[in-house]
PDB file of C-alpha atoms in Angstrom:
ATOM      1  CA  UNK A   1      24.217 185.207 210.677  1.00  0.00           C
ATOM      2  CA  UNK A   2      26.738 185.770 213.324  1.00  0.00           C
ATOM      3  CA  UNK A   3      27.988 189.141 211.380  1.00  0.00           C
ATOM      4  CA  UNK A   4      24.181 190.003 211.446  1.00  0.00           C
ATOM      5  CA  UNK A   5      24.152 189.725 215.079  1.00  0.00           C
ATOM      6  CA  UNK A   6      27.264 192.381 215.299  1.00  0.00           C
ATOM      7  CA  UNK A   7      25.688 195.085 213.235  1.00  0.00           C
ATOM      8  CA  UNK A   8      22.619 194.913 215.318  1.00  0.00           C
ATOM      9  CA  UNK A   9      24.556 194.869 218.243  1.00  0.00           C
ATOM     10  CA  UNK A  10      26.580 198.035 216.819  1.00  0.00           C
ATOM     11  CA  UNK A  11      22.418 199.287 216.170  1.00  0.00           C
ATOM     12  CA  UNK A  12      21.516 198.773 219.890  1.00  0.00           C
ATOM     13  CA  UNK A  13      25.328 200.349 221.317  1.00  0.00           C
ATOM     14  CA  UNK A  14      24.783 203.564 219.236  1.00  0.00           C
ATOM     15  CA  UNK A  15      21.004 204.128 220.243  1.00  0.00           C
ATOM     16  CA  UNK A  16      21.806 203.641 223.919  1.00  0.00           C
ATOM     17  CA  UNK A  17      25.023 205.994 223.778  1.00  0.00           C
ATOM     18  CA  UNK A  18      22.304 208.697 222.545  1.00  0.00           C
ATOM     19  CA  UNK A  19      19.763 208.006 225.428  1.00  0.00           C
ATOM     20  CA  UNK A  20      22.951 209.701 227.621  1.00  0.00           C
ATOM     21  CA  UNK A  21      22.140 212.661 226.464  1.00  0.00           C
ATOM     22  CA  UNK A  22      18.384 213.531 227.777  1.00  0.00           C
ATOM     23  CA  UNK A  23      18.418 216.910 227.811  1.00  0.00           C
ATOM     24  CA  UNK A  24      19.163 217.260 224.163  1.00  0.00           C
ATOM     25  CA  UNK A  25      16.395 214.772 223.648  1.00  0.00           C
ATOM     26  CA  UNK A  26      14.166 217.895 224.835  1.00  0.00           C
ATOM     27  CA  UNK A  27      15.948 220.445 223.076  1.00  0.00           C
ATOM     28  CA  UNK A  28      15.744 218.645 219.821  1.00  0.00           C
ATOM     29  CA  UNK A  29      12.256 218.317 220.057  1.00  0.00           C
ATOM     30  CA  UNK A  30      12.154 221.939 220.830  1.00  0.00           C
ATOM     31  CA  UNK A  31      14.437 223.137 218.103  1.00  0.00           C
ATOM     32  CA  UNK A  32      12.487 220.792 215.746  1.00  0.00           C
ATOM     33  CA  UNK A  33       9.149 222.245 216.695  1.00  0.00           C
ATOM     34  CA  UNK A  34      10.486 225.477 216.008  1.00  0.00           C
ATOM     35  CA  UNK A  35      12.025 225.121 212.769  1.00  0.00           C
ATOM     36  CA  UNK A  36       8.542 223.372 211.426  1.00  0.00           C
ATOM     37  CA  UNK A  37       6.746 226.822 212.813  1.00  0.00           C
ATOM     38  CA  UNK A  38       9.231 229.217 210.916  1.00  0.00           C
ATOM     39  CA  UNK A  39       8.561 227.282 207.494  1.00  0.00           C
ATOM     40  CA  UNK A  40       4.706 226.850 207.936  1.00  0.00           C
ATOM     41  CA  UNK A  41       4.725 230.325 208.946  1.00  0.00           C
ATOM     42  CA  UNK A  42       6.809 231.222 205.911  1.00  0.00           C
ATOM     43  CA  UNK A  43       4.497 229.339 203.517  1.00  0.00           C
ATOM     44  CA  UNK A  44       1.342 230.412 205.013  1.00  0.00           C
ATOM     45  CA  UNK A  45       2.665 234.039 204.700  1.00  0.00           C
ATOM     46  CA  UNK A  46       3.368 233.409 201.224  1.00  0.00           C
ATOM     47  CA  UNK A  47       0.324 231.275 199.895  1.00  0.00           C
ATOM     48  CA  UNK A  48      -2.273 234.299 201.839  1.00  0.00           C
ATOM     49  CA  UNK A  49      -0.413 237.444 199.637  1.00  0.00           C
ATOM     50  CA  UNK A  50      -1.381 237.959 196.072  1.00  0.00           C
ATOM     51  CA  UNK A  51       2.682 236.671 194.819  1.00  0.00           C
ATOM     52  CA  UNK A  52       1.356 233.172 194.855  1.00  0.00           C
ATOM     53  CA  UNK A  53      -0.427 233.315 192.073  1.00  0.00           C
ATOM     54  CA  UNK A  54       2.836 233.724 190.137  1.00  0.00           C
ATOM     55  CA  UNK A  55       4.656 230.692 192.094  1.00  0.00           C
ATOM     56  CA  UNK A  56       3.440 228.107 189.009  1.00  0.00           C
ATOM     57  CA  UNK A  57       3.779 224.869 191.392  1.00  0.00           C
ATOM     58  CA  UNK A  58       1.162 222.204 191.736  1.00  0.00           C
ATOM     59  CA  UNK A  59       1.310 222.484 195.825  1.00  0.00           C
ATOM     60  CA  UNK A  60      -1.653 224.528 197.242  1.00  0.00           C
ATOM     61  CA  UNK A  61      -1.763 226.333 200.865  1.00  0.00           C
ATOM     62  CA  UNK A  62      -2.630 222.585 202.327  1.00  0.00           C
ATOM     63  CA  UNK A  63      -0.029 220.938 200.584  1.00  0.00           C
ATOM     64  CA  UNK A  64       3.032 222.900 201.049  1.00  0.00           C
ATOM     65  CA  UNK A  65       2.135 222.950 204.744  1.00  0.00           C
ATOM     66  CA  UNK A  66       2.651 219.458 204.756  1.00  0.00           C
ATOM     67  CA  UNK A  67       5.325 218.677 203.089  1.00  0.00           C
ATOM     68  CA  UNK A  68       7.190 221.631 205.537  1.00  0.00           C
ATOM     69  CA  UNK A  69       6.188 219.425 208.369  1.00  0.00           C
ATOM     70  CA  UNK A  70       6.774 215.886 207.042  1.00  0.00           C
ATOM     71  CA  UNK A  71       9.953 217.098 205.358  1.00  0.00           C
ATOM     72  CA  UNK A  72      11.375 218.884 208.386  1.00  0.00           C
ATOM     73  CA  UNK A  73      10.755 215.184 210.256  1.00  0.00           C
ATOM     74  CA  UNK A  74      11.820 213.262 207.401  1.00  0.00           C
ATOM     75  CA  UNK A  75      15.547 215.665 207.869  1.00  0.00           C
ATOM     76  CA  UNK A  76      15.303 215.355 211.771  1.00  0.00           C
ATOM     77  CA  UNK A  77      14.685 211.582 211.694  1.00  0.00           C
ATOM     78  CA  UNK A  78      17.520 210.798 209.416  1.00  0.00           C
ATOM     79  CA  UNK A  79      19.855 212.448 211.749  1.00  0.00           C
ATOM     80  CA  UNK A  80      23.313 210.856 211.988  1.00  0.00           C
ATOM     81  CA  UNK A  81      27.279 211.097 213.044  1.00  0.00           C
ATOM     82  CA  UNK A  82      29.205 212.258 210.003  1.00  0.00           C
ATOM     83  CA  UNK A  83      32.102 212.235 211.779  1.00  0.00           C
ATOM     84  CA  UNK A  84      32.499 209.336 213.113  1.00  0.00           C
ATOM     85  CA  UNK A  85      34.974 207.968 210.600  1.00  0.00           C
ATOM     86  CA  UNK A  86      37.067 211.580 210.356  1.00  0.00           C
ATOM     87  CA  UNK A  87      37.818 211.491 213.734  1.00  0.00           C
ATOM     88  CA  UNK A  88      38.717 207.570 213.723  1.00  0.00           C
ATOM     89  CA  UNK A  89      41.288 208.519 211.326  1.00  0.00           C
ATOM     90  CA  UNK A  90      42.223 211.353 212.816  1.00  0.00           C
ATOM     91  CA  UNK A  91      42.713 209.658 216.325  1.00  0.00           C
ATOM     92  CA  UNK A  92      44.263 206.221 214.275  1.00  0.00           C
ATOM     93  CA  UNK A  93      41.418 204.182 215.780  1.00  0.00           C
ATOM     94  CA  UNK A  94      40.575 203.244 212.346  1.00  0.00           C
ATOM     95  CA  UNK A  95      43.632 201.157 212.084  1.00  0.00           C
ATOM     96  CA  UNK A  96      42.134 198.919 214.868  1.00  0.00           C
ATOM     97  CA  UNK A  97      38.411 198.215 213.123  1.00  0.00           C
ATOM     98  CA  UNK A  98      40.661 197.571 210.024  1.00  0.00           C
ATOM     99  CA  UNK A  99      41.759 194.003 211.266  1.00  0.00           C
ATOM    100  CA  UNK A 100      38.085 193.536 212.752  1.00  0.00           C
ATOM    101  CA  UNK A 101      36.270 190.665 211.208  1.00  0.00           C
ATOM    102  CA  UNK A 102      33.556 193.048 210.149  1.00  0.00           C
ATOM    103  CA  UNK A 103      32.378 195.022 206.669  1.00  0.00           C
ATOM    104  CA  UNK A 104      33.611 198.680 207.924  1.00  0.00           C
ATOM    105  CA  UNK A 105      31.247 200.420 205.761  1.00  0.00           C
ATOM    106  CA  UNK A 106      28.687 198.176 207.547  1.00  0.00           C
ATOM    107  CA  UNK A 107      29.400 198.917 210.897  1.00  0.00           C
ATOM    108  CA  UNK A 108      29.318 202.593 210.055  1.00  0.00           C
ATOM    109  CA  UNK A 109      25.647 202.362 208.425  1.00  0.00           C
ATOM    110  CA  UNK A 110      24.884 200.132 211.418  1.00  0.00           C
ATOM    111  CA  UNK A 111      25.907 202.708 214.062  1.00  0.00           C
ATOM    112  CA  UNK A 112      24.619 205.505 211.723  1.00  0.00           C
ATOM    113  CA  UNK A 113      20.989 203.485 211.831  1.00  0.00           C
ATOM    114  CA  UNK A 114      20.924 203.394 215.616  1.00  0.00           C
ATOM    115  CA  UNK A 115      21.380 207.371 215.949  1.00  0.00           C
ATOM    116  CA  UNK A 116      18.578 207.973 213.407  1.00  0.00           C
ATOM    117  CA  UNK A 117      16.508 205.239 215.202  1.00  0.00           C
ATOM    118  CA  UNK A 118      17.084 207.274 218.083  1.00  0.00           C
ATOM    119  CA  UNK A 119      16.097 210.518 216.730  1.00  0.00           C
ATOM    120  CA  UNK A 120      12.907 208.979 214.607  1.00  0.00           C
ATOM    121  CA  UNK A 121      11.847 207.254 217.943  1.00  0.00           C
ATOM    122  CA  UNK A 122      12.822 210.147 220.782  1.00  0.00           C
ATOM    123  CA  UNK A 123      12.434 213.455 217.850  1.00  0.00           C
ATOM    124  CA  UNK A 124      10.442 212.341 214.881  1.00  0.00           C
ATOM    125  CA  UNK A 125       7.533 210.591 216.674  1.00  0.00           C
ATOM    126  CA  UNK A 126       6.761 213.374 219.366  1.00  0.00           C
ATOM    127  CA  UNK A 127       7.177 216.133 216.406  1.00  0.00           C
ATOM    128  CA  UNK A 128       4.282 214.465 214.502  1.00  0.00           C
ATOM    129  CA  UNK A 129       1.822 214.172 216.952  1.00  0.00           C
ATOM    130  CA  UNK A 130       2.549 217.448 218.214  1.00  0.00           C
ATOM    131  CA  UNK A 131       2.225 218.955 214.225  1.00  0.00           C
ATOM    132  CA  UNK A 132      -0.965 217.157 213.673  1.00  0.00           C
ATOM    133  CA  UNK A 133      -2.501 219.011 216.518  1.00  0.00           C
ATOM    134  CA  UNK A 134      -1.350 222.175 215.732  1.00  0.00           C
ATOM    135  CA  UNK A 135      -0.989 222.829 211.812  1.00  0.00           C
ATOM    136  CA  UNK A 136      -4.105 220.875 210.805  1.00  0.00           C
ATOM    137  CA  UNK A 137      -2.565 218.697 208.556  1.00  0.00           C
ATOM    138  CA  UNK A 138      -3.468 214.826 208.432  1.00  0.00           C
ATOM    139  CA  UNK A 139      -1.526 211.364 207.969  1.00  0.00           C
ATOM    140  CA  UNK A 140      -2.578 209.527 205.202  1.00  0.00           C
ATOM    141  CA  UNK A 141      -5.346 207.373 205.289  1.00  0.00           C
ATOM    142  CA  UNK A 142      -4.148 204.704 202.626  1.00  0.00           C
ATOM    143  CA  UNK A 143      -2.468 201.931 203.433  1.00  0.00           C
ATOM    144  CA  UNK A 144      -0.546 201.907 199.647  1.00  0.00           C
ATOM    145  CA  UNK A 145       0.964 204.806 200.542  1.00  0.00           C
ATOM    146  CA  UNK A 146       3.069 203.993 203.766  1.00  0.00           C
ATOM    147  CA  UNK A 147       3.550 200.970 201.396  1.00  0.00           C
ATOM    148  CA  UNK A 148       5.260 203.040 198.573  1.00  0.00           C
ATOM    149  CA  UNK A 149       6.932 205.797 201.242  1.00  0.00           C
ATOM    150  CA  UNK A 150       8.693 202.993 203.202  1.00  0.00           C
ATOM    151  CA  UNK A 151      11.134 201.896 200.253  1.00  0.00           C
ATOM    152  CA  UNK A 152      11.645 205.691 198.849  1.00  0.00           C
ATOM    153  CA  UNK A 153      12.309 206.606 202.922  1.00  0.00           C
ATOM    154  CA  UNK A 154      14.669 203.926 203.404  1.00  0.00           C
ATOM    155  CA  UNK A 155      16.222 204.146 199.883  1.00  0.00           C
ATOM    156  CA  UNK A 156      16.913 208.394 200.724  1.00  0.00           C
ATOM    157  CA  UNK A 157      17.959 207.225 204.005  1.00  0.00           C
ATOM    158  CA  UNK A 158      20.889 204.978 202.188  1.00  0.00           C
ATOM    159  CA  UNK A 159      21.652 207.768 199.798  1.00  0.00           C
ATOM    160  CA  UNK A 160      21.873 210.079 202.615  1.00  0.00           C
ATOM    161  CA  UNK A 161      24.710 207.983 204.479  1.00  0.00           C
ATOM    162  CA  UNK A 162      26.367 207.042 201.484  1.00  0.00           C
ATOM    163  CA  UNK A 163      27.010 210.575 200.665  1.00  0.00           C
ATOM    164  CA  UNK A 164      28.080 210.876 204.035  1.00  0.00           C
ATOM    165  CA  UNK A 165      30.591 207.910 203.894  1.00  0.00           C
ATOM    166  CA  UNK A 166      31.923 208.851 200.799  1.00  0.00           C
ATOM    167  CA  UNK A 167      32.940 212.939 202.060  1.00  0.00           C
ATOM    168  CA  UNK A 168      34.505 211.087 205.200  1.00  0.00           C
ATOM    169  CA  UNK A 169      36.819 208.536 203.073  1.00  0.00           C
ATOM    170  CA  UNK A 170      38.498 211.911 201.867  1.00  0.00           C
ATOM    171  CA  UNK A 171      40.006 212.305 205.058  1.00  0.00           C
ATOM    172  CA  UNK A 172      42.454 209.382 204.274  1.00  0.00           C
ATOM    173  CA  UNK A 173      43.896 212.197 201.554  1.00  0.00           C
ATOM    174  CA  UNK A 174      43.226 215.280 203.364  1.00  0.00           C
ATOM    175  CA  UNK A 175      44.402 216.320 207.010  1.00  0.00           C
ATOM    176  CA  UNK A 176      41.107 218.714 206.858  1.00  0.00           C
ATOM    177  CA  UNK A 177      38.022 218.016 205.022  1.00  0.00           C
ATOM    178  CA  UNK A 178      35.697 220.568 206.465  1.00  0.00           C
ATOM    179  CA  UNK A 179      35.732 222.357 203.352  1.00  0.00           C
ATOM    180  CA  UNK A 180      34.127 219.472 201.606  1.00  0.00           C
ATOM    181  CA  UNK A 181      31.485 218.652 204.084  1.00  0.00           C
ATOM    182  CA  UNK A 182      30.681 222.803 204.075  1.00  0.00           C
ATOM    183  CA  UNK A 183      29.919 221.852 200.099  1.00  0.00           C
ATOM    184  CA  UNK A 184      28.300 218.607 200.949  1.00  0.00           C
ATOM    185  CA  UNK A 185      25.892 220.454 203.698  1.00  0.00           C
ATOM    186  CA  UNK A 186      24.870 223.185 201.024  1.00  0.00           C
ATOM    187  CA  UNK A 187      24.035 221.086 198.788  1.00  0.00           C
ATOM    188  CA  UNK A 188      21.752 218.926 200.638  1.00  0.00           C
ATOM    189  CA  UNK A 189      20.549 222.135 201.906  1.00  0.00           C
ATOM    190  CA  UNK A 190      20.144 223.435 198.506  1.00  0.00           C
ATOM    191  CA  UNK A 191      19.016 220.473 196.472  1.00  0.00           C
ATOM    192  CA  UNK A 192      17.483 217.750 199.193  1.00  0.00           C
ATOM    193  CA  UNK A 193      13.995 219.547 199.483  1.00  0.00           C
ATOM    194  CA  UNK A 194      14.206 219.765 202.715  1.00  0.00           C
ATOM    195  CA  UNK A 195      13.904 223.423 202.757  1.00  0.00           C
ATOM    196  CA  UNK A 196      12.395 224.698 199.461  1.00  0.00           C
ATOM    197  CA  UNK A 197      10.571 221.880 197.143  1.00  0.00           C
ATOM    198  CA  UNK A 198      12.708 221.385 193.967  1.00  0.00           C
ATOM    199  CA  UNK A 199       8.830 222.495 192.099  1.00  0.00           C
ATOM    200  CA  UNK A 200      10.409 226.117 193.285  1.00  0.00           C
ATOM    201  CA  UNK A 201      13.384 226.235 190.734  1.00  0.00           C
ATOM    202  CA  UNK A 202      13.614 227.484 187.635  1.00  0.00           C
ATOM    203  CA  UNK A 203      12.942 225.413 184.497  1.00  0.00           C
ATOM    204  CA  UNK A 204      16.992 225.640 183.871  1.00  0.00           C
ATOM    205  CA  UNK A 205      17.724 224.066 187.156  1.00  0.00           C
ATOM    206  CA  UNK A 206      15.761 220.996 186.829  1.00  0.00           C
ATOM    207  CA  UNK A 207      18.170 218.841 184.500  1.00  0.00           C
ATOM    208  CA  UNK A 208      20.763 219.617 187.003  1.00  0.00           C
ATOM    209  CA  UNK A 209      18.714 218.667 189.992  1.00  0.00           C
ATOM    210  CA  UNK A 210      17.205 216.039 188.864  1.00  0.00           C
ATOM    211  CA  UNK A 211      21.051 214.859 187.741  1.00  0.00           C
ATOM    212  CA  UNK A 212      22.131 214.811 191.469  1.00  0.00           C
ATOM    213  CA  UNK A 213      21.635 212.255 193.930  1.00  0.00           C
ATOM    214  CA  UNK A 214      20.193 214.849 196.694  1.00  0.00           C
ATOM    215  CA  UNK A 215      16.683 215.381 195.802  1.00  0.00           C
ATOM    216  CA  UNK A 216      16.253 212.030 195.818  1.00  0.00           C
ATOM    217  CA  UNK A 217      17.191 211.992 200.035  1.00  0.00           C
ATOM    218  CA  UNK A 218      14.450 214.221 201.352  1.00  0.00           C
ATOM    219  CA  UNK A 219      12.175 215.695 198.157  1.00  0.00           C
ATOM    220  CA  UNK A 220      11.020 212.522 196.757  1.00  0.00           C
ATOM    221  CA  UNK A 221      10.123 210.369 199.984  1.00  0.00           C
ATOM    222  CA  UNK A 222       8.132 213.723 201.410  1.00  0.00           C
ATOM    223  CA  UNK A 223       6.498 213.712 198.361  1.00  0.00           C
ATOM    224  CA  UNK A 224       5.117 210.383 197.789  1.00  0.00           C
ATOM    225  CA  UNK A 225       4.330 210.724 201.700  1.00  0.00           C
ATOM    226  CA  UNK A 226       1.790 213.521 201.093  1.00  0.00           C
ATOM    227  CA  UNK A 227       0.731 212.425 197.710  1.00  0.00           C
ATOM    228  CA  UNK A 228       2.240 215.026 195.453  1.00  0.00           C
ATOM    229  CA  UNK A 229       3.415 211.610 192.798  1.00  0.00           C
ATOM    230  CA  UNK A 230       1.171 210.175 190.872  1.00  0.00           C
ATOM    231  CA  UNK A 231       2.093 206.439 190.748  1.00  0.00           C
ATOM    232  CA  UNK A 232       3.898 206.478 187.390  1.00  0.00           C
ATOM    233  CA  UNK A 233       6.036 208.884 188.990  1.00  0.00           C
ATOM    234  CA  UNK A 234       6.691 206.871 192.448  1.00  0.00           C
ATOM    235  CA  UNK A 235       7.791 203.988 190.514  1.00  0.00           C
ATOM    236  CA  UNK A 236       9.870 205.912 188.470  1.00  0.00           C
ATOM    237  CA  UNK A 237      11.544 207.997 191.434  1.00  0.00           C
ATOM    238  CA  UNK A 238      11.974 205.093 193.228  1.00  0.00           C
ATOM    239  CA  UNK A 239      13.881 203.237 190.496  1.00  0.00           C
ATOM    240  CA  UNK A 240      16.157 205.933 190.256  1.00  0.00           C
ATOM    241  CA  UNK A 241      17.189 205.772 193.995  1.00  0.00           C
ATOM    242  CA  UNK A 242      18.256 202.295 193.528  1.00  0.00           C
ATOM    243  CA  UNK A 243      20.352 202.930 190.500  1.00  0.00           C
ATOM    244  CA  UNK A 244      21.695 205.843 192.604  1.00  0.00           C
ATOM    245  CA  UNK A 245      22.477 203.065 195.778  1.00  0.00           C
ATOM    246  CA  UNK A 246      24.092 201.037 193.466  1.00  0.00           C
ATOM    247  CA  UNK A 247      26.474 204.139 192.036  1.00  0.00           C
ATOM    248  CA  UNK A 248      27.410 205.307 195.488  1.00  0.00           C
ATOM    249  CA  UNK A 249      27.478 202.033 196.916  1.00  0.00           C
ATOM    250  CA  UNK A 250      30.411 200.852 194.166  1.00  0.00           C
ATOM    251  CA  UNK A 251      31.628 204.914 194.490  1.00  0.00           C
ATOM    252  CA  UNK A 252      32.193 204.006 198.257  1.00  0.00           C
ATOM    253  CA  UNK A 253      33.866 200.576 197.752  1.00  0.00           C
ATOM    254  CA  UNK A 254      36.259 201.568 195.403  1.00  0.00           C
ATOM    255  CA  UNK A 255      37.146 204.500 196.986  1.00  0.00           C
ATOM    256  CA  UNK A 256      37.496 202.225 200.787  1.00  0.00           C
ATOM    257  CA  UNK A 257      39.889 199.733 198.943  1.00  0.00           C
ATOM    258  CA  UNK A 258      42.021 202.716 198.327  1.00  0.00           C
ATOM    259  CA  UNK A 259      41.606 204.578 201.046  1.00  0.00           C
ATOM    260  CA  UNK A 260      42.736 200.650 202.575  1.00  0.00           C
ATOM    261  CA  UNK A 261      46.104 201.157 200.164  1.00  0.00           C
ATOM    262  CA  UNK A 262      46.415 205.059 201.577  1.00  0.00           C
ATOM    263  CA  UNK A 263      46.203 204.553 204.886  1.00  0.00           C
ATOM    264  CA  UNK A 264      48.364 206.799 206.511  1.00  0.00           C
ATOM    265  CA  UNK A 265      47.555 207.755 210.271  1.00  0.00           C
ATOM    266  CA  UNK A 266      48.063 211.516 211.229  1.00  0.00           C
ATOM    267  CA  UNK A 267      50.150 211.798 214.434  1.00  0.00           C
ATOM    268  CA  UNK A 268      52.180 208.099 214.193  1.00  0.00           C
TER     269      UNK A 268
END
């Protein structure tokens, strides 16, 4: 109980440090807004000329709008410091949280949380109300499905950071890692959903796609959100993001005890 009590309170200390910065609480809401206008744009564009008759995906002109906008929120909202442990190693600071009586990993997920709390609350909210006025598109009106998109959310949300954690442990091996987190940022760019659906790809991508732990951040919680699953298929995608939890989650642990065994600080 009393190490539940410190993560929240590492929650609450990260979501205040972001309400410092309150003018790029407006620009993000700005930047958002704009981002959701180039891809409904972009889709509208595409669905109102002749070459989407040839697209083969089960999303009409109403659908894809959607999922542009929720997904686009969805990215915004799980917003987070991926840095935070590179530069604690980087400084040596890490050294210091090692002999804290907390769950490192934990602390980082906790801090991690508050940010994306932050940007759901400040970002994510304001962008919805603001995209249901202006691109016609509705919330769901079914309780089940807030139900089923809550888990899946959460569940891409944990993915998401695990990922995350796992690029920044290299940084115990490496003196630079940017090169990895430039590979780690295409690929969620690529393969997350967030900009193109993963209906999009060719047949001969799928296996490889569907192999990867980054559709399964953005793609599948947007999805179930606008009701592009059947329910066979939430249930199945859902059970998959807990098997991939579990992999990263043991990934992450077994590469922290060695990264413990590593440790050397850069600079003394």
């Amino acid at each position: 109980m009393n190490n539940l009590k410190v993560y929240i309170k590492f929650i609450s200390k990260s979501f205040q440090k972001e309400l410092a910065y309150r003018i790029e609480f407006f620009m993000g809401i700005l930047n958002g807004l704009l981002f959701i206008f180039i891809f409904t744009s972009l889709w509208k564009a595409i669905y109102s000329s002749p070459v989407s008759a040839s697209l083969g995906s089960s999303f009409n002109s109403h659908s894809i709008i959607a999922y542009a906008v929720f997904a686009m929120i969805l990215k915004i909202s799980f917003t987070m410091d991926d840095e935070l442990t590179i530069q604690r190693v980087r400084t040596g600071d890490i050294a210091m949280l090692l002999i804290k009586p907390f769950n490192y990993f934990f602390m980082n997920l906790s801090e991690c949380i508050g940010q994306s709390l932050f940007h759901f609350l400040a970002r994510g909210i304001p962008l919805i109300v603001l995209s249901l006025a202006i691109f016609n598109i509705n919330l769901p009106s079914k309780v089940e499905i807030y139900l089923l998109f809550l888990p899946s959310a959460l569940l891409g949300y944990t993915i998401y950071f695990i990922i995350n954690f796992i690029i920044s442990l290299l940084s115990f091996w490496f003196i630079e890692v940017f090169s990895f987190q430039l590979m780690k940022y295409g690929m969620i760019i690529l393969f997350s959903g967030g900009m193109l659906p993963i209906d999009f790809f060719p047949d001969a991508m799928q296996p490889l796609i569907n192999f990867l732990p980054f559709k399964y951040t953005l793609y599948v919680p947007t999805s179930i959100f606008i009701g592009h699953f059947s329910k066979e298929m939430i249930l199945s995608q859902t059970f998959i993001q807990i098997i991939w939890v579990i992999a990263l989650y043991i990934t992450s642990v077994i590469m922290w005890k060695a990264a413990e065994k590593k440790l050397v600080i850069q600079g003394g």
